[in-house]
PDB file of C-alpha atoms in Angstrom:
ATOM      1  CA  GLN A   1      -5.893  46.172 -24.110  1.00  0.00           C
ATOM      2  CA  VAL A   2      -6.573  43.045 -21.651  1.00  0.00           C
ATOM      3  CA  GLN A   3      -6.331  44.174 -17.801  1.00  0.00           C
ATOM      4  CA  LEU A   4      -6.266  41.882 -14.709  1.00  0.00           C
ATOM      5  CA  GLN A   5      -6.536  42.826 -11.313  1.00  0.00           C
ATOM      6  CA  GLU A   6      -6.321  40.831  -7.930  1.00  0.00           C
ATOM      7  CA  SER A   7      -8.037  41.807  -4.947  1.00  0.00           C
ATOM      8  CA  GLY A   8      -8.352  40.440  -1.764  1.00  0.00           C
ATOM      9  CA  PRO A   9      -6.880  39.993   1.849  1.00  0.00           C
ATOM     10  CA  GLY A  10      -3.023  40.288   1.958  1.00  0.00           C
ATOM     11  CA  LEU A  11      -2.741  38.710   5.590  1.00  0.00           C
ATOM     12  CA  VAL A  12      -4.709  35.020   6.408  1.00  0.00           C
ATOM     13  CA  LYS A  13      -4.185  32.925   9.347  1.00  0.00           C
ATOM     14  CA  PRO A  14      -3.019  29.506   8.924  1.00  0.00           C
ATOM     15  CA  SER A  15      -5.744  26.689   8.628  1.00  0.00           C
ATOM     16  CA  GLN A  16      -8.338  29.306   6.997  1.00  0.00           C
ATOM     17  CA  THR A  17      -9.234  29.802   3.638  1.00  0.00           C
ATOM     18  CA  LEU A  18      -7.683  32.167   1.400  1.00  0.00           C
ATOM     19  CA  SER A  19      -9.842  33.613  -1.433  1.00  0.00           C
ATOM     20  CA  LEU A  20      -8.809  36.355  -4.268  1.00  0.00           C
ATOM     21  CA  THR A  21     -10.544  37.731  -7.015  1.00  0.00           C
ATOM     22  CA  CYS A  22      -9.557  38.375 -10.660  1.00  0.00           C
ATOM     23  CA  THR A  23     -11.375  41.370 -12.196  1.00  0.00           C
ATOM     24  CA  VAL A  24     -10.812  41.418 -16.087  1.00  0.00           C
ATOM     25  CA  SER A  25     -11.388  44.298 -18.572  1.00  0.00           C
ATOM     26  CA  GLY A  26     -10.748  44.727 -22.347  1.00  0.00           C
ATOM     27  CA  GLY A  27     -11.722  41.255 -22.831  1.00  0.00           C
ATOM     28  CA  SER A  28     -14.615  38.302 -21.852  1.00  0.00           C
ATOM     29  CA  ILE A  29     -13.348  35.400 -19.799  1.00  0.00           C
ATOM     30  CA  THR A  30     -15.774  33.516 -22.022  1.00  0.00           C
ATOM     31  CA  THR A  31     -13.787  34.321 -25.015  1.00  0.00           C
ATOM     32  CA  ASN A  32     -12.784  31.591 -26.870  1.00  0.00           C
ATOM     33  CA  TYR A  33      -9.830  29.670 -26.356  1.00  0.00           C
ATOM     34  CA  TYR A  34      -8.332  31.505 -23.305  1.00  0.00           C
ATOM     35  CA  TYR A  35      -7.381  29.972 -20.115  1.00  0.00           C
ATOM     36  CA  TRP A  36      -7.516  32.132 -16.899  1.00  0.00           C
ATOM     37  CA  SER A  37      -4.934  30.931 -14.377  1.00  0.00           C
ATOM     38  CA  TRP A  38      -3.968  31.675 -10.952  1.00  0.00           C
ATOM     39  CA  ILE A  39      -0.018  31.677 -10.341  1.00  0.00           C
ATOM     40  CA  ARG A  40       2.229  32.524  -7.149  1.00  0.00           C
ATOM     41  CA  GLN A  41       5.734  32.964  -6.586  1.00  0.00           C
ATOM     42  CA  PRO A  42       6.864  32.154  -2.839  1.00  0.00           C
ATOM     43  CA  PRO A  43       9.619  34.512  -1.475  1.00  0.00           C
ATOM     44  CA  GLY A  44      12.941  33.415  -2.988  1.00  0.00           C
ATOM     45  CA  LYS A  45      11.370  31.156  -5.122  1.00  0.00           C
ATOM     46  CA  GLY A  46      10.054  30.349  -8.978  1.00  0.00           C
ATOM     47  CA  LEU A  47       6.789  30.772 -10.413  1.00  0.00           C
ATOM     48  CA  GLU A  48       4.128  27.997  -9.097  1.00  0.00           C
ATOM     49  CA  TRP A  49       1.112  27.409 -11.454  1.00  0.00           C
ATOM     50  CA  ILE A  50      -2.071  26.858  -9.123  1.00  0.00           C
ATOM     51  CA  GLY A  51      -4.859  26.147 -11.744  1.00  0.00           C
ATOM     52  CA  TYR A  52      -7.105  27.488 -14.339  1.00  0.00           C
ATOM     53  CA  ILE A  53     -10.439  28.089 -15.580  1.00  0.00           C
ATOM     54  CA  ALA A  54     -11.295  27.708 -19.167  1.00  0.00           C
ATOM     55  CA  TYR A  55     -13.269  30.187 -21.062  1.00  0.00           C
ATOM     56  CA  SER A  56     -15.712  27.095 -20.978  1.00  0.00           C
ATOM     57  CA  GLY A  57     -16.093  27.136 -17.373  1.00  0.00           C
ATOM     58  CA  SER A  58     -14.086  23.622 -17.020  1.00  0.00           C
ATOM     59  CA  THR A  59     -10.809  23.905 -14.403  1.00  0.00           C
ATOM     60  CA  TYR A  60      -8.086  22.251 -14.080  1.00  0.00           C
ATOM     61  CA  TYR A  61      -5.609  22.207 -10.806  1.00  0.00           C
ATOM     62  CA  SER A  62      -2.144  21.562 -10.043  1.00  0.00           C
ATOM     63  CA  PRO A  63      -1.680  18.106  -8.809  1.00  0.00           C
ATOM     64  CA  SER A  64      -0.099  19.014  -5.670  1.00  0.00           C
ATOM     65  CA  LEU A  65      -2.899  21.762  -4.535  1.00  0.00           C
ATOM     66  CA  LYS A  66      -5.641  19.701  -6.157  1.00  0.00           C
ATOM     67  CA  SER A  67      -7.471  18.960  -2.868  1.00  0.00           C
ATOM     68  CA  ARG A  68      -7.279  22.380  -1.721  1.00  0.00           C
ATOM     69  CA  THR A  69      -8.033  24.339  -4.699  1.00  0.00           C
ATOM     70  CA  SER A  70     -11.146  25.735  -6.026  1.00  0.00           C
ATOM     71  CA  ILE A  71     -11.447  28.069  -9.182  1.00  0.00           C
ATOM     72  CA  SER A  72     -14.832  29.726 -10.224  1.00  0.00           C
ATOM     73  CA  ARG A  73     -16.032  32.629 -12.155  1.00  0.00           C
ATOM     74  CA  ASP A  74     -18.776  35.119 -12.492  1.00  0.00           C
ATOM     75  CA  THR A  75     -19.786  35.751 -16.332  1.00  0.00           C
ATOM     76  CA  SER A  76     -22.062  38.796 -14.872  1.00  0.00           C
ATOM     77  CA  LYS A  77     -18.910  40.537 -13.357  1.00  0.00           C
ATOM     78  CA  ASN A  78     -16.392  39.140 -15.630  1.00  0.00           C
ATOM     79  CA  GLN A  79     -14.354  37.732 -12.759  1.00  0.00           C
ATOM     80  CA  PHE A  80     -12.775  34.816 -11.570  1.00  0.00           C
ATOM     81  CA  THR A  81     -12.268  33.876  -8.094  1.00  0.00           C
ATOM     82  CA  LEU A  82      -9.297  31.693  -6.165  1.00  0.00           C
ATOM     83  CA  GLN A  83      -9.905  29.724  -2.991  1.00  0.00           C
ATOM     84  CA  LEU A  84      -6.848  28.057  -1.499  1.00  0.00           C
ATOM     85  CA  SER A  85      -8.341  25.919   1.741  1.00  0.00           C
ATOM     86  CA  SER A  86      -6.383  25.029   5.121  1.00  0.00           C
ATOM     87  CA  VAL A  87      -3.625  27.222   4.371  1.00  0.00           C
ATOM     88  CA  THR A  88      -0.310  27.247   5.998  1.00  0.00           C
ATOM     89  CA  PRO A  89       2.860  29.730   6.032  1.00  0.00           C
ATOM     90  CA  GLU A  90       4.263  27.948   3.188  1.00  0.00           C
ATOM     91  CA  ASP A  91       1.258  29.178   1.144  1.00  0.00           C
ATOM     92  CA  THR A  92       2.899  32.936   1.636  1.00  0.00           C
ATOM     93  CA  ALA A  93       3.398  34.437  -1.967  1.00  0.00           C
ATOM     94  CA  VAL A  94       2.743  37.199  -4.625  1.00  0.00           C
ATOM     95  CA  TYR A  95      -0.586  35.677  -6.282  1.00  0.00           C
ATOM     96  CA  TYR A  96      -0.979  36.643  -9.770  1.00  0.00           C
ATOM     97  CA  CYS A  97      -3.851  36.015 -12.394  1.00  0.00           C
ATOM     98  CA  ALA A  98      -2.945  35.660 -15.933  1.00  0.00           C
ATOM     99  CA  ARG A  99      -4.705  35.082 -19.175  1.00  0.00           C
ATOM    100  CA  GLY A 100      -3.271  32.043 -21.315  1.00  0.00           C
ATOM    101  CA  ASP A 101      -3.806  29.809 -24.323  1.00  0.00           C
ATOM    102  CA  TYR A 102      -3.538  26.038 -24.507  1.00  0.00           C
ATOM    103  CA  ALA A 103       0.017  25.791 -24.349  1.00  0.00           C
ATOM    104  CA  TYR A 104       0.494  27.659 -21.049  1.00  0.00           C
ATOM    105  CA  GLU A 105       2.061  30.486 -22.707  1.00  0.00           C
ATOM    106  CA  TYR A 106       0.717  33.964 -21.189  1.00  0.00           C
ATOM    107  CA  ASP A 107       0.195  37.455 -22.723  1.00  0.00           C
ATOM    108  CA  TYR A 108      -1.637  39.301 -19.665  1.00  0.00           C
ATOM    109  CA  TRP A 109      -0.588  39.400 -16.304  1.00  0.00           C
ATOM    110  CA  GLY A 110      -2.088  41.278 -13.012  1.00  0.00           C
ATOM    111  CA  GLN A 111       0.381  43.186 -11.173  1.00  0.00           C
ATOM    112  CA  GLY A 112       0.094  40.932  -8.170  1.00  0.00           C
ATOM    113  CA  THR A 113      -0.766  40.909  -4.734  1.00  0.00           C
ATOM    114  CA  GLN A 114       1.038  39.507  -1.513  1.00  0.00           C
ATOM    115  CA  VAL A 115      -0.576  37.413   0.370  1.00  0.00           C
ATOM    116  CA  THR A 116       0.733  36.237   3.884  1.00  0.00           C
ATOM    117  CA  VAL A 117      -0.331  33.232   5.973  1.00  0.00           C
ATOM    118  CA  SER A 118       0.843  34.261   9.735  1.00  0.00           C
ATOM    119  CA  SER A 119      -1.000  34.202  13.081  1.00  0.00           C
TER     120      SER A 119
END
């Protein structure tokens, strides 16, 4: 059973960088052919895909967030990390990490973590 767990600050000030880590257990983030995504849901809105880091280490980001997004990984800890820079209150959301395939179908999700951007 694969499990994902998000961790990081719940409150970030405007203009700062949001940083979240997803710790994966029960499976390796380097296993072919999985894609490890970050997804968020702002209050009252639908899910928004942010980006992924693939089993190979390659990354791909949402065009709307690409300029502010970086996803990296630590294979020794089986973790991957989201950094979103220059945040504004519009980045307030529940942030999820998830395992998906090439078709963006997700089979395992973290429980989600609330991040609020406020001074």
